[in-house]
Coordinates of C-alpha atoms and ligand atoms in Angstrom, one line a residue:
M1 CA 18.8 42.7 19.1
K2 CA 17.0 45.4 18.7
P3 CA 13.3 44.6 18.3
I4 CA 13.7 45.6 14.5
Q5 CA 16.6 43.4 14.1
I6 CA 15.3 40.9 15.4
I7 CA 12.7 40.7 12.7
L8 CA 14.9 41.3 10.1
H9 CA 16.5 38.2 11.1
L10 CA 13.4 36.1 11.3
N11 CA 11.8 38.4 8.1
L12 CA 15.0 36.5 6.2
R13 CA 15.2 33.5 7.4
L14 CA 11.9 32.8 6.9
T15 CA 12.4 34.0 3.2
L16 CA 15.7 31.6 3.0
A17 CA 14.1 29.3 4.0
A18 CA 10.8 29.9 2.4
V19 CA 13.1 29.8 -0.8
L20 CA 14.9 26.9 -0.1
L21 CA 11.3 24.9 0.6
A22 CA 9.1 25.8 -2.6
G23 CA 8.1 23.0 -4.3
A24 CA 9.5 20.8 -1.4
N25 CA 7.5 21.8 2.0
L26 CA 4.0 19.9 1.0
F27 CA 3.3 20.9 5.0
A28 CA 3.2 24.9 4.9
Q29 CA 0.1 24.5 7.5
D30 CA -0.1 22.6 10.8
T31 CA -1.9 19.5 9.6
T32 CA -4.2 19.2 12.2
N33 CA -5.9 22.0 9.6
V34 CA -5.2 20.8 6.3
S35 CA -6.9 18.8 4.5
A36 CA -6.0 18.8 0.7
P37 CA -4.3 15.4 -0.2
S38 CA -3.9 16.6 -4.0
L39 CA -0.6 18.0 -2.2
F40 CA 0.7 15.2 -2.1
M41 CA 0.0 14.6 -6.2
T42 CA 3.2 14.2 -7.8
P43 CA 3.2 14.6 -11.6
D44 CA 2.5 11.7 -13.0
K45 CA 1.8 12.2 -16.6
T46 CA -0.4 9.1 -17.4
P47 CA -4.5 9.1 -17.0
P48 CA -6.0 6.6 -14.2
S49 CA -6.2 3.7 -16.1
P50 CA -9.0 1.8 -17.5
E51 CA -8.1 -1.3 -14.2
L52 CA -8.2 2.1 -12.1
L53 CA -11.5 3.9 -13.0
M54 CA -13.2 0.6 -12.9
W55 CA -11.9 -1.2 -9.9
R56 CA -15.8 -0.3 -7.9
K57 CA -17.3 -3.1 -10.6
E58 CA -14.3 -5.6 -10.3
F59 CA -14.3 -7.2 -6.9
G60 CA -17.8 -9.0 -6.8
A61 CA -19.9 -6.4 -4.1
T62 CA -21.0 -3.6 -5.7
H63 CA -20.3 0.7 -3.8
E64 CA -23.8 0.6 -2.8
Q65 CA -23.6 -2.5 -1.3
R66 CA -20.1 -2.9 0.2
M67 CA -21.7 1.0 1.8
Q68 CA -24.7 -0.5 3.4
W69 CA -23.6 -0.6 6.8
W70 CA -21.3 2.1 7.2
R71 CA -23.8 4.6 6.0
A72 CA -26.0 2.4 8.7
A73 CA -23.1 3.7 11.5
R74 CA -22.3 7.4 10.9
F75 CA -19.9 6.9 13.9
G76 CA -16.2 5.0 14.5
M77 CA -13.2 5.4 15.9
F78 CA -10.0 6.1 15.0
I79 CA -6.8 5.2 16.5
H80 CA -3.4 6.3 16.1
W81 CA -1.6 3.8 17.6
G82 CA 2.0 3.6 17.0
V83 CA 5.8 3.7 18.5
Y84 CA 5.6 7.8 18.0
S85 CA 3.5 6.5 21.1
V86 CA 6.7 6.1 23.1
P87 CA 8.8 9.6 22.7
A88 CA 5.2 11.3 22.9
G89 CA 6.1 14.2 21.3
V90 CA 9.2 14.9 22.3
W91 CA 12.8 14.4 21.1
H92 CA 16.2 15.3 22.8
G93 CA 14.5 17.5 25.3
T94 CA 12.6 19.4 22.7
N95 CA 8.6 19.6 21.6
I96 CA 8.2 18.7 18.3
T97 CA 4.6 20.6 17.7
S98 CA 4.7 20.8 13.8
S99 CA 2.3 17.4 12.4
G100 CA 0.7 15.9 14.4
G101 CA 3.0 13.6 17.4
E102 CA 3.2 10.0 15.0
W103 CA 5.3 12.7 12.6
I104 CA 8.1 13.3 15.0
M105 CA 10.4 11.3 13.3
N106 CA 10.3 13.2 9.9
R107 CA 9.5 16.6 12.0
G108 CA 12.4 15.4 14.6
R109 CA 14.5 14.5 11.4
I110 CA 15.5 11.2 13.9
P111 CA 18.0 8.5 12.4
V112 CA 16.5 5.4 11.1
A113 CA 18.5 3.5 13.8
D114 CA 17.5 6.2 16.5
Y115 CA 14.4 5.7 15.4
Q116 CA 13.9 1.8 15.7
A117 CA 15.3 2.3 19.6
F118 CA 11.7 3.5 20.8
T119 CA 10.9 -0.6 20.3
K120 CA 12.6 -1.2 23.4
Q121 CA 10.5 1.7 25.9
F122 CA 7.6 0.2 23.8
N123 CA 5.6 -2.2 26.2
P124 CA 2.0 -1.2 26.2
T125 CA 1.1 -3.7 29.4
N126 CA -1.9 -2.4 29.8
F127 CA -3.7 -2.6 26.8
N128 CA -6.6 -4.2 27.1
A129 CA -8.5 -5.0 23.7
E130 CA -12.1 -6.0 24.6
Q131 CA -11.7 -2.6 27.3
W132 CA -10.8 -0.4 24.2
V133 CA -13.6 -2.0 22.6
K134 CA -16.2 -1.0 24.6
I135 CA -14.8 2.3 25.0
A136 CA -15.9 2.7 21.6
K137 CA -19.4 0.8 21.6
D138 CA -20.5 2.3 25.4
A139 CA -19.6 5.7 22.9
G140 CA -22.4 4.7 20.4
M141 CA -19.6 4.2 17.8
K142 CA -20.2 1.1 15.2
Y143 CA -16.5 0.7 13.5
I144 CA -13.2 1.2 14.5
V145 CA -9.7 2.1 12.2
I146 CA -6.4 1.7 13.5
T147 CA -3.2 2.3 12.2
A148 CA -1.6 -1.0 11.4
K149 CA 1.0 0.6 10.1
H150 CA 1.5 4.8 9.7
H151 CA 4.4 6.5 7.8
D152 CA 7.3 5.6 10.2
G153 CA 6.8 2.4 8.8
F154 CA 5.8 0.4 12.4
A155 CA 3.6 -2.6 11.5
M156 CA 1.5 -2.8 14.5
F157 CA 0.8 -6.3 14.1
H158 CA 2.7 -9.9 13.7
S159 CA 4.0 -9.2 10.2
Q160 CA 6.1 -11.9 7.9
A161 CA 7.8 -9.3 6.1
S162 CA 9.7 -6.9 7.9
A163 CA 10.7 -7.4 11.6
F164 CA 10.0 -3.9 12.0
N165 CA 6.7 -4.5 14.0
I166 CA 5.4 -4.4 17.0
Y167 CA 5.5 -8.8 17.7
D168 CA 9.3 -9.6 16.7
A169 CA 10.7 -5.9 17.6
T170 CA 9.2 -4.9 21.3
P171 CA 9.5 -6.1 24.7
W172 CA 5.7 -7.2 24.2
H173 CA 5.8 -9.6 21.5
R174 CA 2.2 -9.7 21.0
D175 CA 0.4 -8.3 18.3
P176 CA -2.6 -6.1 19.4
L177 CA -5.1 -6.6 16.1
A178 CA -5.2 -10.2 16.4
E179 CA -6.7 -9.2 19.8
L180 CA -8.4 -6.4 18.7
A181 CA -10.4 -8.3 15.7
A182 CA -11.1 -10.8 18.2
A183 CA -12.6 -7.9 21.0
C184 CA -14.8 -6.7 17.8
K185 CA -16.1 -10.1 16.9
Q186 CA -17.1 -10.5 20.8
A187 CA -18.7 -7.1 20.5
G188 CA -20.2 -7.2 17.2
I189 CA -18.4 -3.7 15.9
K190 CA -16.4 -3.5 13.2
L191 CA -12.5 -3.5 12.4
G192 CA -10.9 -1.7 9.4
F193 CA -7.0 -0.9 9.0
Y194 CA -5.3 2.9 8.4
Y195 CA -2.2 1.7 6.4
S196 CA 0.3 4.1 5.0
Q197 CA 1.4 2.4 1.5
A198 CA 3.7 5.3 0.3
Q199 CA 5.1 7.0 2.8
D200 CA 7.9 4.4 4.8
W201 CA 10.5 6.5 6.2
N202 CA 11.8 3.1 7.6
H203 CA 12.2 0.7 4.8
S204 CA 14.3 1.6 2.4
G205 CA 13.0 3.1 -0.2
G206 CA 9.8 4.4 1.2
A207 CA 8.5 7.8 0.1
A208 CA 8.9 10.9 2.5
A209 CA 6.7 14.1 2.7
G210 CA 8.1 17.7 3.1
S211 CA 9.6 18.7 5.8
K212 CA 9.3 22.2 7.9
T213 CA 12.9 22.4 8.7
G214 CA 14.4 23.6 5.7
Q215 CA 17.6 20.9 6.6
L216 CA 19.1 19.7 3.3
L217 CA 17.9 16.6 1.7
I218 CA 19.0 13.8 0.9
D219 CA 16.7 13.2 -2.1
K220 CA 14.1 14.4 -4.0
Q221 CA 11.9 12.3 -1.7
N222 CA 13.1 14.3 1.4
H223 CA 14.7 11.5 3.3
W224 CA 17.0 12.2 6.1
D225 CA 18.6 9.3 6.6
A226 CA 20.4 7.0 3.7
A227 CA 19.5 4.2 5.0
Q228 CA 15.7 5.5 3.5
Q229 CA 16.9 5.5 -0.3
G230 CA 15.9 2.8 -2.7
S231 CA 13.6 2.0 -5.0
M232 CA 10.7 2.6 -4.3
D233 CA 9.1 -0.4 -6.7
D234 CA 10.9 -2.7 -5.1
F235 CA 10.0 -1.5 -1.5
I236 CA 5.9 -1.8 -2.7
D237 CA 6.6 -5.4 -4.0
K238 CA 8.3 -6.3 -0.4
V239 CA 6.9 -4.8 2.4
D240 CA 3.4 -3.0 0.6
V241 CA 1.9 -6.2 -1.0
P242 CA 3.0 -8.8 1.5
Q243 CA 1.8 -6.5 4.3
I244 CA -1.3 -5.7 2.9
K245 CA -2.1 -9.3 1.5
E246 CA -1.4 -9.8 5.9
L247 CA -3.9 -7.5 6.7
L248 CA -7.2 -8.6 4.3
S249 CA -6.2 -12.6 5.3
N250 CA -4.8 -12.7 8.9
Y251 CA -8.1 -10.6 10.4
G252 CA -10.9 -11.7 9.3
P253 CA -13.6 -9.7 8.1
V254 CA -12.1 -5.8 7.5
A255 CA -14.4 -3.4 6.7
E256 CA -12.6 -0.5 6.3
F257 CA -9.5 -0.1 4.8
W258 CA -7.8 3.7 5.2
F259 CA -4.6 4.5 2.7
D260 CA -3.0 7.8 3.2
T261 CA -0.9 10.5 1.8
P262 CA -0.3 9.1 -1.9
V263 CA 3.7 10.3 -1.9
G264 CA 4.6 9.2 -5.5
M265 CA 2.2 6.7 -6.0
N266 CA 1.6 6.5 -9.5
A267 CA -1.1 4.0 -11.3
E268 CA 1.6 2.0 -11.9
R269 CA 2.7 1.8 -8.0
A270 CA -1.2 1.6 -7.0
E271 CA -1.9 -1.0 -9.7
K272 CA 0.5 -3.7 -7.6
I273 CA -1.3 -3.0 -4.5
L274 CA -5.2 -2.8 -6.2
P275 CA -5.8 -7.0 -6.9
L276 CA -5.2 -7.2 -3.7
L277 CA -8.3 -5.5 -2.2
K278 CA -10.0 -8.1 -4.0
L279 CA -9.2 -10.4 -1.2
Q280 CA -11.9 -8.8 0.5
P281 CA -14.8 -8.0 -1.6
D282 CA -16.9 -6.1 0.9
T283 CA -14.3 -3.7 2.2
V284 CA -15.2 -0.1 2.0
V285 CA -12.1 1.6 0.9
N286 CA -10.7 5.5 1.1
N287 CA -9.8 7.9 -1.4
R288 CA -6.4 8.0 -0.6
L289 CA -4.8 4.9 -2.5
D290 CA -2.9 7.1 -5.5
S291 CA -2.2 10.2 -6.5
K292 CA -5.5 10.6 -8.9
K293 CA -7.7 9.4 -5.9
S294 CA -8.9 7.5 -8.6
T295 CA -10.2 4.7 -6.8
G296 CA -12.5 4.6 -3.1
D297 CA -15.7 4.4 -1.9
F298 CA -15.7 7.8 0.3
Q299 CA -14.4 10.9 0.7
T300 CA -11.7 11.9 3.4
P301 CA -11.8 15.4 4.6
E302 CA -9.3 16.0 7.7
Q303 CA -10.2 18.0 10.3
K304 CA -13.3 20.0 8.8
I305 CA -16.8 19.4 8.3
P306 CA -17.5 19.9 4.5
P307 CA -20.2 22.9 4.7
T308 CA -22.9 21.5 2.3
G309 CA -21.7 17.9 2.7
I310 CA -20.4 16.4 -0.9
P311 CA -23.0 16.1 -2.5
G312 CA -23.7 12.8 -4.8
K313 CA -20.8 11.0 -3.0
D314 CA -20.0 9.2 0.2
W315 CA -17.6 10.7 3.2
E316 CA -16.5 10.7 6.3
T317 CA -14.6 13.0 8.1
C318 CA -11.3 12.4 10.7
M319 CA -11.0 14.4 13.3
T320 CA -9.1 14.2 16.3
M321 CA -10.3 15.4 20.5
N322 CA -7.2 17.4 20.7
H323 CA -4.3 18.8 18.2
T324 CA -2.7 14.9 17.9
W325 CA -3.8 11.8 16.2
G326 CA -0.6 10.0 17.9
F327 CA 0.1 9.9 21.4
R328 CA 1.7 13.3 22.5
A329 CA 2.2 13.9 26.5
Y330 CA 2.0 17.7 26.5
D331 CA -1.2 18.1 24.2
H332 CA -4.2 19.3 26.8
D333 CA -6.0 21.3 24.6
W334 CA -8.9 19.1 24.2
K335 CA -12.7 19.9 22.6
S336 CA -15.9 19.6 24.8
A337 CA -18.5 16.9 24.9
E338 CA -20.9 19.3 23.7
T339 CA -18.6 20.2 20.3
L340 CA -17.9 16.2 19.8
V341 CA -22.0 15.6 20.1
T342 CA -22.4 19.0 18.1
N343 CA -20.4 17.4 15.0
L344 CA -21.4 14.4 14.8
V345 CA -24.9 15.7 14.8
D346 CA -23.8 18.1 11.9
I347 CA -22.1 15.4 9.9
A348 CA -25.5 13.2 10.3
S349 CA -27.2 16.2 8.9
K350 CA -25.2 16.8 6.1
G351 CA -25.2 12.8 5.3
G352 CA -21.3 12.0 6.0
N353 CA -19.4 9.7 9.2
Y354 CA -17.6 11.2 12.1
L355 CA -14.7 9.0 12.4
L356 CA -13.3 10.8 15.9
N357 CA -9.6 9.8 16.7
V358 CA -8.2 8.6 20.2
G359 CA -4.1 8.5 20.8
P360 CA -3.5 6.1 22.5
T361 CA 0.5 5.8 25.0
S362 CA 2.8 3.8 24.9
A363 CA 1.4 1.6 27.9
G364 CA -1.8 0.7 26.0
E365 CA -4.3 3.2 27.7
I366 CA -6.7 5.8 26.0
P367 CA -6.0 8.9 27.7
E368 CA -8.4 9.5 29.9
P369 CA -9.7 12.9 28.8
S370 CA -10.4 11.2 26.0
V371 CA -12.5 8.4 27.2
E372 CA -14.3 11.1 29.7
R373 CA -15.6 13.1 26.6
L374 CA -16.5 10.0 24.8
Q375 CA -18.2 8.5 28.0
A376 CA -20.7 11.6 28.1
V377 CA -21.3 11.2 23.9
G378 CA -22.3 8.0 24.5
A379 CA -24.6 9.0 27.2
W380 CA -26.2 11.3 24.6
M381 CA -26.1 8.8 21.9
K382 CA -28.2 6.1 24.2
I383 CA -31.1 9.1 24.1
N384 CA -30.9 9.6 20.6
G385 CA -28.6 7.6 18.4
E386 CA -31.8 6.0 16.2
A387 CA -31.7 10.0 15.1
I388 CA -28.1 9.4 14.3
Y389 CA -28.5 5.8 12.6
D390 CA -29.2 5.1 9.8
T391 CA -30.4 8.6 8.2
T392 CA -30.1 10.2 5.8
A393 CA -29.1 14.5 5.1
S394 CA -31.4 16.7 6.1
P395 CA -33.6 17.8 3.0
F396 CA -33.9 21.9 4.3
A397 CA -31.4 23.6 1.8
K398 CA -31.0 26.2 3.4
Q399 CA -29.2 25.6 7.9
L400 CA -31.9 25.7 10.4
P401 CA -31.5 28.3 13.0
W402 CA -31.6 26.3 15.3
G403 CA -29.5 23.3 15.1
R404 CA -29.7 19.9 12.3
C405 CA -32.2 18.0 10.7
T406 CA -31.7 14.4 9.8
K407 CA -34.2 12.4 7.6
K408 CA -35.5 8.6 7.7
V409 CA -38.1 6.9 5.7
A410 CA -41.2 5.8 7.4
D411 CA -43.2 3.4 5.5
D412 CA -46.3 5.8 4.9
G413 CA -43.7 9.5 5.0
T414 CA -40.7 10.0 6.4
I415 CA -39.5 10.5 9.9
L416 CA -37.9 14.0 10.0
C417 CA -35.3 14.1 13.6
L418 CA -35.2 17.8 14.3
H419 CA -31.9 18.2 16.3
V420 CA -32.2 21.4 18.9
F421 CA -28.9 22.3 19.9
T422 CA -29.7 24.0 23.4
G423 CA -28.1 26.8 23.4
F424 CA -30.1 28.0 20.6
W425 CA -33.4 27.0 22.1
P426 CA -36.0 28.8 21.3
K427 CA -36.9 30.7 24.1
D428 CA -40.8 31.9 23.2
G429 CA -42.1 28.0 23.2
K430 CA -42.6 27.6 19.3
L431 CA -40.1 25.6 17.3
L432 CA -40.6 26.8 13.2
V433 CA -39.4 24.5 11.2
P434 CA -38.9 27.3 8.2
G435 CA -41.3 26.1 5.2
L436 CA -42.2 23.1 6.0
R437 CA -45.8 22.3 4.0
N438 CA -47.3 19.0 5.1
K439 CA -50.3 19.4 8.0
N440 CA -50.3 15.8 8.4
T441 CA -48.0 15.8 11.1
S442 CA -47.1 14.4 14.6
A443 CA -44.3 15.1 17.0
A444 CA -42.8 13.8 19.7
L445 CA -39.1 14.7 21.4
L446 CA -37.2 11.5 21.4
A447 CA -36.1 11.2 25.1
G448 CA -39.0 10.2 26.7
G449 CA -41.8 10.8 23.7
K450 CA -44.2 13.8 25.2
E451 CA -46.1 14.5 22.6
L452 CA -46.2 17.9 21.1
Q453 CA -48.6 19.9 19.3
T454 CA -47.8 21.3 15.7
S455 CA -49.1 24.0 13.9
A456 CA -49.1 25.3 10.0
T457 CA -48.0 28.7 9.8
A458 CA -47.3 31.3 7.1
G459 CA -43.5 30.7 7.5
G460 CA -44.0 26.4 7.7
L461 CA -44.9 23.9 10.5
V462 CA -44.5 25.3 14.3
V463 CA -44.1 23.1 17.0
A464 CA -45.0 24.2 20.6
I465 CA -42.0 22.9 22.7
P466 CA -40.8 23.1 26.4
A467 CA -39.6 26.2 28.3
T468 CA -36.9 25.3 28.7
A469 CA -34.3 22.7 26.5
P470 CA -34.5 19.2 28.0
D471 CA -31.0 18.1 26.7
K472 CA -28.5 20.0 28.0
I473 CA -26.8 19.3 24.4
S474 CA -28.9 18.8 21.7
T475 CA -32.9 17.4 21.8
T476 CA -34.3 15.6 19.3
I477 CA -38.1 16.4 18.3
V478 CA -39.3 13.5 16.1
L479 CA -42.1 14.5 13.5
K480 CA -43.2 11.9 11.7
I481 CA -44.9 13.2 8.0
K482 CA -47.4 11.1 6.1
G483 CA -47.3 10.9 2.5
A484 CA -44.4 13.2 0.7
L485 CA -42.4 15.8 1.8
E486 CA -43.6 19.3 0.8
I487 CA -40.7 21.9 1.4
Q488 CA -40.4 25.3 0.2
Q489 CA -37.3 26.5 0.3
P490 CA -36.2 29.9 0.7
Ligands
LIG501 C1 -2.7 12.3 6.9 C2 -1.6 11.6 8.3 O1 -0.6 12.3 7.3 C3 -2.0 12.0 9.4 O2 -0.7 11.7 10.3 C4 -2.9 11.2 9.6 O3 -2.5 9.7 9.9 C5 -4.0 11.2 9.3 C6 -5.0 11.0 9.2 O4 -4.3 11.7 7.6 O5 -2.6 14.2 7.0 C7 -2.5 14.5 6.2 C8 -3.3 14.1 5.0 C9 -3.0 14.9 4.0 C10 -2.8 16.6 4.1 C11 -2.2 16.4 5.4 C12 -2.7 16.1 6.8 N1 -2.8 17.2 3.0 O6 -3.2 17.1 1.9 O7 -2.6 18.2 3.4

């Protein structure tokens, strides 16, 4: 074919595919760059019920009470681990690159029986719960959220509700959630569960979201195997409800519960699940239970940091370190430790939490490049953590030219933690805090405690800083201010 023919041919195919998929293709972009769960909304004419809307008041602990530890924590580990780590992004010799590795069954249109066969090769003998928890703790993370069941329907715990679980269906015969719960308790790290309540590609009646492949759909739910068809209401009764009960009953305190992709989750279905949360009134819950997002303690921006935070709401940005949530053998494009630290600072300065993902292998190991980066973040957090934990958003309306600011309340005023990014370290020895009018101030480097002179100028407060940046990523200057903050916003 001549180049022009190839282009025409491609064009025609793309157009055809677009027409075929109109309305069904929920994933026009790679999920690593997409973040609007509203794409999963199904036409549900009924308004959210009063029960859904009032849910926060129902369970004893108030939203404010539940969120206290969470707001102080600021940094957590997301773990996407499942039987998808066996194919590791490859099906029949083809790299399946659309969506994360955890989507391989859907993206590859893998028949249910073939997918279930992966369990025979899932024998993660190198799994060590204490080690994983230590990796998180050494990174400065305060909580872990692990996939208890992802869209593939495979339970990563010993479930009585379905034999498609890691204890019963693999040669390994262990319950990693039980082991993690024990290790977390020992280490003082909180544990939470991700649970795909709507999409489930293995149990009949579970939902399935759109595909990029253009293959014919068996029904409007986008099922590709007859075994997937069935009543979603029955599926919720027989799989979701008992499994969520197990998760909220058998593993001690569950710090956070993470629902996802509410395909087909109308108010009636959500209400079968909602009352289960009463089993643990203190659990903080994300906003992806029902298609209207009527419930939830916090918002869930995915792979992105909202430019000005989400004023008036709690939020947690979840993010991958490479381009996939679940392990993919050939994804070696990792974010640098500098990027990860800068993201954490950026998120804290906007009042959010950072849930940073790792995708362990089928051998039970967190990939070494992730471990190395988490160690570097941990080294930074060891010195600068107190400028992250227990802080609130920057009081400056305009982004600071040299970095970010986090805030703490002190008995007699305010502490501003000035995070100066090394690439923006002022070369003239003067750090201008624009618009800050307070006169009663004192400043010091957080690392080592060296005091720094401050002076009031027309443009704001100037802090005298060393000629070169002390930290190779971001240096923290602690600015103590007596009395009420006086900031002249631009
Ligand atoms: C979801 C999952 O599908 C994904 O596998 C991963 O677990 C992530 C944390 O959450 O990803 C989404 C959710 C919503 C959209 C895209 C990806 N969306 O609305 O486009």
